[in-house]
Short mmCIF file of C-alpha atoms in Angstrom, two decimals:
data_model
loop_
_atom_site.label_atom_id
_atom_site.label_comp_id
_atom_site.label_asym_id
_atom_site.label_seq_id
_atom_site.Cartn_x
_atom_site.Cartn_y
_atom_site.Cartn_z
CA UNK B 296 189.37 136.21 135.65
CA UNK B 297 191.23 135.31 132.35
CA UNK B 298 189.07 131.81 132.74
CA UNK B 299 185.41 134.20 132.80
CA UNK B 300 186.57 136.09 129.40
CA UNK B 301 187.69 132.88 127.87
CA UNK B 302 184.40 131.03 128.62
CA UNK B 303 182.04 134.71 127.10
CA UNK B 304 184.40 134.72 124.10
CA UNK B 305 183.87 131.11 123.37
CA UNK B 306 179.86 131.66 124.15
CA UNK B 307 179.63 134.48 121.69
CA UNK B 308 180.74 132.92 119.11
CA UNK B 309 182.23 134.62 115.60
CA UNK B 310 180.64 138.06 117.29
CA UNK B 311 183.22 141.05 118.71
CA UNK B 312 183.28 141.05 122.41
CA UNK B 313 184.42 144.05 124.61
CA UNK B 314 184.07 143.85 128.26
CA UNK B 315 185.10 145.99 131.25
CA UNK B 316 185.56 144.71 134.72
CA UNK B 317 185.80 147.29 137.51
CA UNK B 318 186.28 145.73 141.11
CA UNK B 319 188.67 145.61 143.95
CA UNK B 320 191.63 142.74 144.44
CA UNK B 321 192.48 141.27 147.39
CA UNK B 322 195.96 141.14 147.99
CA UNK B 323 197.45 139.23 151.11
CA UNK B 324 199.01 142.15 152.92
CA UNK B 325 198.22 144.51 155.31
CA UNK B 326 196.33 147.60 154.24
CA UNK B 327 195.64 150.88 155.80
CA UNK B 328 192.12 150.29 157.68
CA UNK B 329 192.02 148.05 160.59
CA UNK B 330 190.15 145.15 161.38
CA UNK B 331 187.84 146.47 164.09
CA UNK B 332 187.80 150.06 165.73
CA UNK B 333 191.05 150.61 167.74
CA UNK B 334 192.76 147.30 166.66
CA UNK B 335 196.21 146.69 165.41
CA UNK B 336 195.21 143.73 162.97
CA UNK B 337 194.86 145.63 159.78
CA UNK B 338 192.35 144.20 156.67
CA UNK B 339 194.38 142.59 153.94
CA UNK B 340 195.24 145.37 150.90
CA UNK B 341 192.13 145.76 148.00
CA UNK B 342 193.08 148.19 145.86
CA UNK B 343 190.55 149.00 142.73
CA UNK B 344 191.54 147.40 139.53
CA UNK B 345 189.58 147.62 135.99
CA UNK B 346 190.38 145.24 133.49
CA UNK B 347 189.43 146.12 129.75
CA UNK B 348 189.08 143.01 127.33
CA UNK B 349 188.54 142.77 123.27
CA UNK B 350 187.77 139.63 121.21
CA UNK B 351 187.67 140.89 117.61
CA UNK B 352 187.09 137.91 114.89
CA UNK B 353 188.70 140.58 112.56
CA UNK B 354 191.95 140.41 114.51
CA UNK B 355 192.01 143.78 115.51
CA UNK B 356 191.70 143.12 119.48
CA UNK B 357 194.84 144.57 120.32
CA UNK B 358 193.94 148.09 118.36
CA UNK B 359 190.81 148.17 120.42
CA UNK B 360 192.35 147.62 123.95
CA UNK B 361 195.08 150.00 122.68
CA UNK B 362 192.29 152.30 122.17
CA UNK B 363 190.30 151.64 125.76
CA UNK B 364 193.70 152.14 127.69
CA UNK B 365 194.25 155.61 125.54
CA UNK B 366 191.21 156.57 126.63
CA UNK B 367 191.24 156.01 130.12
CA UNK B 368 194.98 158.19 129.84
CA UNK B 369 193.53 160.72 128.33
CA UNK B 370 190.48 161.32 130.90
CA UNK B 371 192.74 160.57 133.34
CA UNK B 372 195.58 163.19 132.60
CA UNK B 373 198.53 160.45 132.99
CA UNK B 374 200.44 157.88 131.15
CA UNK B 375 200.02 154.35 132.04
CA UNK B 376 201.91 151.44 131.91
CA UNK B 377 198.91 148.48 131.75
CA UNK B 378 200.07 144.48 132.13
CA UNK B 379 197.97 142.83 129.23
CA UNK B 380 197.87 139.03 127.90
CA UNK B 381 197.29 138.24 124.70
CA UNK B 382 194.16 135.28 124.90
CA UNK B 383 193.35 133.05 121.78
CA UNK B 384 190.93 135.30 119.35
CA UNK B 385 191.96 138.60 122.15
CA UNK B 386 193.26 140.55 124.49
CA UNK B 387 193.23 141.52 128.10
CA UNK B 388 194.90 144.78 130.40
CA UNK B 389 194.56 145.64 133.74
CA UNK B 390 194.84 148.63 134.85
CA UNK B 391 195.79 149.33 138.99
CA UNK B 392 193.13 152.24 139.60
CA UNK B 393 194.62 153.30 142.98
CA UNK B 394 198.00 153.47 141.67
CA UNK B 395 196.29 155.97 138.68
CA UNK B 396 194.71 157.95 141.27
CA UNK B 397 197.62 158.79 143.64
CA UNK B 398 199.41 159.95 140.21
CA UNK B 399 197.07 162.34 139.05
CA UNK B 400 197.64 165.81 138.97
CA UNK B 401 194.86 168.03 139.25
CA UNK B 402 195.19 171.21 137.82
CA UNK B 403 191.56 174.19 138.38
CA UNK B 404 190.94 176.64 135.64
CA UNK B 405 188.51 179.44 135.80
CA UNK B 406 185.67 179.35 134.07
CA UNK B 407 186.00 181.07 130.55
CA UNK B 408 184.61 184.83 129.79
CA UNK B 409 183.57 183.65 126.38
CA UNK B 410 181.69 180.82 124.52
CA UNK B 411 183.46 177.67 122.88
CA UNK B 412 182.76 176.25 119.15
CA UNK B 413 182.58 172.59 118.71
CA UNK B 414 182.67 170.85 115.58
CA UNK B 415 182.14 167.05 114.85
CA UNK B 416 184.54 164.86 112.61
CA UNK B 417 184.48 161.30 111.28
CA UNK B 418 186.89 159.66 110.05
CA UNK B 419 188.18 156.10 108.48
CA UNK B 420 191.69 155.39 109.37
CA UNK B 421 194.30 152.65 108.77
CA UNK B 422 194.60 149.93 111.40
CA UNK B 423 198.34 150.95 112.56
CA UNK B 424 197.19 154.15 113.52
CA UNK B 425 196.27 155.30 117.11
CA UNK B 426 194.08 157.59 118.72
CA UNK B 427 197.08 158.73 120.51
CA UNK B 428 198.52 159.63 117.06
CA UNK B 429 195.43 161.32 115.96
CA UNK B 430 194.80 163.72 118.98
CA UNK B 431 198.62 165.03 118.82
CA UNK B 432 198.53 165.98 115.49
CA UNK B 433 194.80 167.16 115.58
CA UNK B 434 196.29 169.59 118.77
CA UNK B 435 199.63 170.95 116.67
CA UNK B 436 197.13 172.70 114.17
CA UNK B 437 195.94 175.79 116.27
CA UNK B 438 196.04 176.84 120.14
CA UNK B 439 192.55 177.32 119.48
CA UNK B 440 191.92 173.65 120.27
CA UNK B 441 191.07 173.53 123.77
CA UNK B 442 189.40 169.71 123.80
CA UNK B 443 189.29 167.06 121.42
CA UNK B 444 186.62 163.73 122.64
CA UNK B 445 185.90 160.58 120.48
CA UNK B 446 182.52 160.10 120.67
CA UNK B 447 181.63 157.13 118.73
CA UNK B 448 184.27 153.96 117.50
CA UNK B 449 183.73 151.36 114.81
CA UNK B 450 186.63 149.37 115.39
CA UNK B 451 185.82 146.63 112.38
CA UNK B 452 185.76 149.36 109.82
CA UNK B 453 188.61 151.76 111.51
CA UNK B 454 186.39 154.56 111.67
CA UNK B 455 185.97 156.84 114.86
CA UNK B 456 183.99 160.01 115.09
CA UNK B 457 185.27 162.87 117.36
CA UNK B 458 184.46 166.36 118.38
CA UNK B 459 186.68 169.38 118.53
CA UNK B 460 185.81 172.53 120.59
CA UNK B 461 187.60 175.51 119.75
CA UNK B 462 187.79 178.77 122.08
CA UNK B 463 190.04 182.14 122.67
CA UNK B 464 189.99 183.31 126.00
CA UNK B 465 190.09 187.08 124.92
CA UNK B 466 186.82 187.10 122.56
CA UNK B 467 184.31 185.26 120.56
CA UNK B 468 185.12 183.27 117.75
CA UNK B 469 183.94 183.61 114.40
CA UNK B 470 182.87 180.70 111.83
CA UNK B 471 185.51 181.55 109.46
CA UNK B 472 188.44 181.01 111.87
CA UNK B 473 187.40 178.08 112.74
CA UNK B 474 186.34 176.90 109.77
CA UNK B 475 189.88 177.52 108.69
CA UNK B 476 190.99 175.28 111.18
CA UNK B 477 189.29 172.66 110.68
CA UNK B 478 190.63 172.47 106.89
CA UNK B 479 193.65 172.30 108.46
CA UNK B 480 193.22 169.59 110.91
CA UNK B 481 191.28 167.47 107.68
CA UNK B 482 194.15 168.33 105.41
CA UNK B 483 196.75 167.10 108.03
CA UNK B 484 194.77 163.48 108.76
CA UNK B 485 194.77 163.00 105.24
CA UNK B 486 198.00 163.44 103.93
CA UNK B 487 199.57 162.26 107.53
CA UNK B 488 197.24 159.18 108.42
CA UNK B 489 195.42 158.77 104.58
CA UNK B 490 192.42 159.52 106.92
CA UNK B 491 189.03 159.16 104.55
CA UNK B 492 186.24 162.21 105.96
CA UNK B 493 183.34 160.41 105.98
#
């Protein structure tokens, strides 16, 4: 695997590279389904793996795998713990899929009486800072955030673009309160991050 990503990065050149690999691995111990119906012989273990790669000539590969792996945790609903290697120009994490899905906790909501807001924001940040970061602070500003999804990510100039959708359970929002809240959450990535609203 690490051999494939070696040989694309060295075929594209002095251009960024970001790949994703989604496939089972075949491990050499028994799993759970058997070989034929009513046998004992069991088919070796393939659990579902998805490896997330970055080769960024501006050396930020590790900020955009970073990125990929928050992500994935925060569709997800869970912390992981990825293995990653660091490759010559990049890096590499894998990510056990099976593992994430027995660890998942799935929680049902009704549907809400009344309608959401959502408002887009894009940002330029400094390279230290995560999306991790971002989100947590975005989220302390008002309970009236109910979801917060990046929607676009230029990792060579540090800029990401977001949205934010605001709702009360009990009525309808007005354009004032959240407009009010949004200050807020530009003020905070400004004088917390040095964010720049593009």
């Amino acid at each position: 695997m690490v051999e494939q990503f070696e040989y694309i990065r060295r075929s594209a050149g002095n251009r960024p590279v970001k790949l994703f690999e989604l496939g089972r691995v075949f491990i050499n111990d028994s799993g759970q389904y058997p070989i034929k119906a009513k046998s004992k012989e069991m088919l070796p273990n393939q659990p579902w793996h998805l490896i997330l790669a970055s080769f960024e000539p501006t050396g930020n590969s590790f900020r955009v795998v970073k990125g990929m792996i928050e992500f994935v945790e925060a569709k997800a609903g869970v912390k992981l713990n990825p293995t990653y290697k660091e490759l010559a120009g990049g890096f590499i994490a894998e990510i056990d899929l099976d593992g994430l899905s027995l660890s998942a906790v799935y929680q049902y909501k009704a549907l809400q009486k009344y309608p959401g807001v959502e408002r887009d924001l894009s940002i330029i940040l400094p390279p230290d800072v995560s999306w991790e970061q971002v989100t947590t602070e975005v989220r302390k500003q008002s309970p009236l955030i109910v979801k917060i999804e990046v929607f676009d990510v230029y990792p060579e100039k540090g800029s990401l673009a977001f949205s934010l959708t605001f709702q009360e359970p009990s009525r309808t929002l007005k354009s004032e309160e959240v407009n009010e809240v949004m200050a807020e959450v530009v003020k905070t990535l400004q004088d917390k991050f040095k964010a720049i609203v593009r």
